[in-house]
Amino acid sequence: MTHMMLVRHGQANSGARDEASYDRLSDLGHQQAEWLGDHLASTGMHFTRVYCGTMRRHQETAAGMQAAQFGEIICDPRLNEFPYFSLAAAYERQTGAPIPMTREGFAAQLEDVLRAWSEDQLIDVEETFAQFTNRVTSVIKDIAQGHGPALVVTSGGLISTVLRDTLTLDTRAWARMCLAIYNTSTHHWQPFMEGQLLTQFNNTAHLDRPDRRHALTHL
């Protein structure tokens, strides 16, 4: 097993109301990715493998980071985000609770949506909870069993799900992890006994200076 660093994509189109509209970086998101790439290069980070989801925001983040400087980028759809907009639409159809139009509303409703999904209460969704968790488990296992340190560009929901498994979190804590993860933050796991040990969470060293504080974004 090997060291893995998971990276959340840069800020996307947070005003979107569907996946297609959300799936692109904002101007700030492109800048966040560039700053992270510069930081990794200047601090001598070393990777022998690079993985990336197939969503546009993943690809744009990897490109902005110049992730290819660390090796050929392997694109894997198993690293894609869970289908939030599909889940929220199903939740609205079944409960009457509208899809939130504000960040505060999104944060307040996310736990309820994730709980309904994880308990198989949502009908006609793009991906079931079991399908999502199975693909996350399989891709992380495959990457962890490879040789050499791995850089992985993905989404906050997937990272929080890996954290959920690592730390045996309940649904409330899982939802809060989803909300806590910064854009272009890094999260580190290293081999420990029979599994992986979380050694760093939500690192934003590339943004830790006064003129970049505005770039600490969650959505």
Short mmCIF file of C-alpha atoms in Angstrom, two decimals:
data_model
loop_
_atom_site.label_atom_id
_atom_site.label_comp_id
_atom_site.label_asym_id
_atom_site.label_seq_id
_atom_site.Cartn_x
_atom_site.Cartn_y
_atom_site.Cartn_z
CA MET A 1 0.00 0.00 0.00
CA THR A 2 1.14 3.55 -0.62
CA HIS A 3 0.75 7.22 0.28
CA MET A 4 -2.21 9.03 -1.34
CA MET A 5 -2.96 12.74 -1.55
CA LEU A 6 -6.56 13.55 -2.50
CA VAL A 7 -7.30 17.03 -3.85
CA ARG A 8 -10.70 18.65 -4.12
CA HIS A 9 -11.29 20.55 -7.37
CA GLY A 10 -11.19 24.33 -7.54
CA GLN A 11 -14.29 26.46 -7.01
CA ALA A 12 -16.94 25.54 -9.58
CA ASN A 13 -20.03 27.43 -10.74
CA SER A 14 -21.67 27.67 -7.32
CA GLY A 15 -24.75 29.45 -8.68
CA ALA A 16 -25.73 26.46 -10.84
CA ARG A 17 -28.95 24.50 -10.41
CA ASP A 18 -27.95 21.42 -12.40
CA GLU A 19 -24.85 19.27 -12.84
CA ALA A 20 -24.01 20.44 -16.37
CA SER A 21 -24.00 24.09 -15.32
CA TYR A 22 -22.05 23.42 -12.12
CA ASP A 23 -19.34 21.37 -13.80
CA ARG A 24 -16.81 24.07 -14.70
CA LEU A 25 -14.35 26.11 -12.70
CA SER A 26 -14.92 29.73 -11.88
CA ASP A 27 -12.13 32.23 -12.52
CA LEU A 28 -11.17 31.87 -8.86
CA GLY A 29 -11.23 28.08 -9.20
CA HIS A 30 -8.66 28.25 -12.01
CA GLN A 31 -6.48 30.52 -9.86
CA GLN A 32 -6.76 28.19 -6.85
CA ALA A 33 -5.58 25.27 -8.99
CA GLU A 34 -2.62 27.25 -10.34
CA TRP A 35 -1.56 28.29 -6.84
CA LEU A 36 -1.76 24.69 -5.62
CA GLY A 37 0.34 23.43 -8.51
CA ASP A 38 2.98 26.09 -7.85
CA HIS A 39 3.01 25.18 -4.16
CA LEU A 40 3.44 21.46 -4.78
CA ALA A 41 6.30 22.11 -7.21
CA SER A 42 8.06 24.63 -4.94
CA THR A 43 7.87 22.37 -1.89
CA GLY A 44 9.32 19.39 -3.75
CA MET A 45 6.29 17.13 -3.57
CA HIS A 46 6.92 13.87 -5.38
CA PHE A 47 4.36 11.59 -7.01
CA THR A 48 4.81 8.64 -9.30
CA ARG A 49 1.14 8.35 -10.26
CA VAL A 50 -1.58 10.89 -11.02
CA TYR A 51 -5.32 10.15 -11.09
CA CYS A 52 -8.25 12.38 -11.98
CA GLY A 53 -12.01 12.07 -12.26
CA THR A 54 -13.61 12.55 -15.66
CA MET A 55 -15.74 15.58 -14.75
CA ARG A 56 -14.82 18.87 -16.38
CA ARG A 57 -14.01 20.52 -13.05
CA HIS A 58 -11.58 17.70 -12.24
CA GLN A 59 -9.87 17.98 -15.61
CA GLU A 60 -9.61 21.77 -15.38
CA THR A 61 -8.18 21.55 -11.87
CA ALA A 62 -5.58 18.98 -12.91
CA ALA A 63 -4.62 21.14 -15.89
CA GLY A 64 -4.35 24.30 -13.76
CA MET A 65 -2.16 22.46 -11.26
CA GLN A 66 0.00 21.20 -14.11
CA ALA A 67 -0.51 17.78 -12.57
CA ALA A 68 1.06 16.19 -15.64
CA GLN A 69 4.43 17.41 -14.32
CA PHE A 70 4.20 14.49 -11.89
CA GLY A 71 3.35 11.85 -14.49
CA GLU A 72 0.75 10.73 -16.98
CA ILE A 73 -2.76 11.52 -15.76
CA ILE A 74 -5.03 8.47 -15.47
CA CYS A 75 -8.68 9.51 -15.81
CA ASP A 76 -11.11 7.28 -13.90
CA PRO A 77 -14.89 7.89 -13.68
CA ARG A 78 -14.97 6.11 -10.33
CA LEU A 79 -13.46 9.31 -8.90
CA ASN A 80 -16.47 11.40 -9.93
CA GLU A 81 -18.73 13.15 -7.43
CA PHE A 82 -22.01 11.70 -6.19
CA PRO A 83 -25.00 12.96 -8.23
CA TYR A 84 -26.18 15.69 -5.85
CA PHE A 85 -28.63 17.38 -8.20
CA SER A 86 -30.31 14.06 -9.02
CA LEU A 87 -30.59 13.28 -5.31
CA ALA A 88 -31.97 16.72 -4.43
CA ALA A 89 -34.54 16.49 -7.25
CA ALA A 90 -35.70 13.08 -6.01
CA TYR A 91 -35.91 14.42 -2.46
CA GLU A 92 -38.05 17.32 -3.69
CA ARG A 93 -40.39 14.99 -5.61
CA GLN A 94 -40.89 12.74 -2.61
CA THR A 95 -41.01 15.24 0.26
CA GLY A 96 -42.01 18.53 -1.36
CA ALA A 97 -38.90 20.22 0.01
CA PRO A 98 -37.55 22.40 -2.82
CA ILE A 99 -33.96 22.33 -3.99
CA PRO A 100 -32.25 25.09 -1.95
CA MET A 101 -31.51 28.34 -3.74
CA THR A 102 -28.97 29.61 -1.20
CA ARG A 103 -25.74 28.25 0.27
CA GLU A 104 -27.31 28.28 3.72
CA GLY A 105 -30.27 26.28 2.46
CA PHE A 106 -27.99 23.77 0.78
CA ALA A 107 -26.01 23.29 3.97
CA ALA A 108 -29.17 22.85 6.05
CA GLN A 109 -30.72 20.26 3.71
CA LEU A 110 -27.65 18.20 2.76
CA GLU A 111 -27.79 15.92 5.81
CA ASP A 112 -31.44 15.04 5.15
CA VAL A 113 -30.75 14.28 1.49
CA LEU A 114 -27.74 12.11 2.28
CA ARG A 115 -29.61 10.23 5.00
CA ALA A 116 -32.55 9.48 2.69
CA TRP A 117 -30.13 8.34 -0.03
CA SER A 118 -28.05 6.15 2.29
CA GLU A 119 -31.23 4.50 3.60
CA ASP A 120 -32.46 3.77 0.04
CA GLN A 121 -35.48 6.03 0.43
CA LEU A 122 -34.91 8.00 -2.79
CA ILE A 123 -36.51 6.65 -5.95
CA ASP A 124 -35.34 7.14 -9.54
CA VAL A 125 -31.90 8.59 -8.85
CA GLU A 126 -28.91 8.62 -11.18
CA GLU A 127 -26.86 6.44 -8.85
CA THR A 128 -27.79 4.46 -5.75
CA PHE A 129 -25.88 4.83 -2.52
CA ALA A 130 -24.57 1.27 -2.83
CA GLN A 131 -23.33 1.90 -6.37
CA PHE A 132 -21.54 5.06 -5.27
CA THR A 133 -19.87 3.59 -2.19
CA ASN A 134 -18.86 0.46 -4.09
CA ARG A 135 -17.07 2.47 -6.77
CA VAL A 136 -15.38 4.70 -4.20
CA THR A 137 -14.16 1.69 -2.25
CA SER A 138 -12.88 -0.01 -5.39
CA VAL A 139 -10.99 2.98 -6.81
CA ILE A 140 -9.35 3.88 -3.50
CA LYS A 141 -8.34 0.26 -3.00
CA ASP A 142 -6.85 0.10 -6.49
CA ILE A 143 -4.89 3.33 -6.02
CA ALA A 144 -3.71 2.35 -2.53
CA GLN A 145 -2.39 -0.97 -3.79
CA GLY A 146 -0.29 0.67 -6.51
CA HIS A 147 3.39 1.52 -6.32
CA GLY A 148 4.65 4.95 -5.32
CA PRO A 149 2.87 8.05 -3.94
CA ALA A 150 -0.34 8.99 -5.76
CA LEU A 151 -1.90 12.39 -6.50
CA VAL A 152 -5.69 12.15 -6.90
CA VAL A 153 -7.90 15.02 -8.18
CA THR A 154 -11.55 14.48 -7.30
CA SER A 155 -14.53 16.06 -5.47
CA GLY A 156 -15.46 16.93 -1.91
CA GLY A 157 -18.24 14.37 -1.66
CA LEU A 158 -15.92 11.56 -2.63
CA ILE A 159 -13.19 12.75 -0.25
CA SER A 160 -15.71 13.00 2.60
CA THR A 161 -16.88 9.47 1.82
CA VAL A 162 -13.32 8.16 2.11
CA LEU A 163 -13.12 10.05 5.42
CA ARG A 164 -16.45 8.48 6.43
CA ASP A 165 -15.00 5.03 5.92
CA THR A 166 -11.64 5.85 7.52
CA LEU A 167 -13.16 7.42 10.64
CA THR A 168 -16.45 5.42 10.75
CA LEU A 169 -18.55 8.59 10.67
CA ASP A 170 -22.33 8.69 11.00
CA THR A 171 -24.49 10.53 8.46
CA ARG A 172 -24.47 13.86 10.30
CA ALA A 173 -20.68 13.89 10.56
CA TRP A 174 -20.38 12.76 6.92
CA ALA A 175 -22.57 15.67 5.76
CA ARG A 176 -20.54 18.12 7.82
CA MET A 177 -17.34 16.77 6.29
CA CYS A 178 -18.82 17.43 2.85
CA LEU A 179 -19.46 21.04 3.85
CA ALA A 180 -16.08 21.56 5.55
CA ILE A 181 -13.78 20.65 2.67
CA TYR A 182 -12.18 23.66 0.98
CA ASN A 183 -11.71 23.98 -2.76
CA THR A 184 -8.21 22.74 -3.77
CA SER A 185 -7.58 21.47 -0.24
CA THR A 186 -5.34 18.42 0.10
CA HIS A 187 -5.94 15.32 2.24
CA HIS A 188 -3.29 12.72 2.99
CA TRP A 189 -3.44 9.02 3.75
CA GLN A 190 -0.54 6.67 4.37
CA PRO A 191 -0.35 2.89 4.80
CA PHE A 192 -0.97 1.66 8.34
CA MET A 193 -1.16 -2.00 9.26
CA GLU A 194 -3.89 -3.47 7.03
CA GLY A 195 -5.38 -0.19 5.89
CA GLN A 196 -4.89 3.54 5.41
CA LEU A 197 -4.28 6.13 8.12
CA LEU A 198 -5.47 9.73 7.68
CA THR A 199 -2.47 11.98 8.37
CA GLN A 200 -3.65 15.36 7.07
CA PHE A 201 -7.06 16.94 6.48
CA ASN A 202 -8.11 20.10 4.61
CA ASN A 203 -4.62 21.47 4.04
CA THR A 204 -4.67 24.85 2.26
CA ALA A 205 -1.03 25.89 2.68
CA HIS A 206 -1.07 27.37 -0.84
CA LEU A 207 -3.70 29.88 0.33
CA ASP A 208 -2.18 30.68 3.73
CA ARG A 209 -1.19 34.28 3.10
CA PRO A 210 -3.13 37.52 3.59
CA ASP A 211 -3.65 38.28 -0.09
CA ARG A 212 -5.20 34.85 -0.70
CA ARG A 213 -7.59 34.56 2.23
CA HIS A 214 -10.47 35.43 -0.09
CA ALA A 215 -9.72 32.22 -1.97
CA LEU A 216 -10.65 29.97 0.96
CA THR A 217 -13.96 28.76 -0.44
CA HIS A 218 -16.27 25.83 0.27
CA LEU A 219 -18.76 26.34 -2.58
#
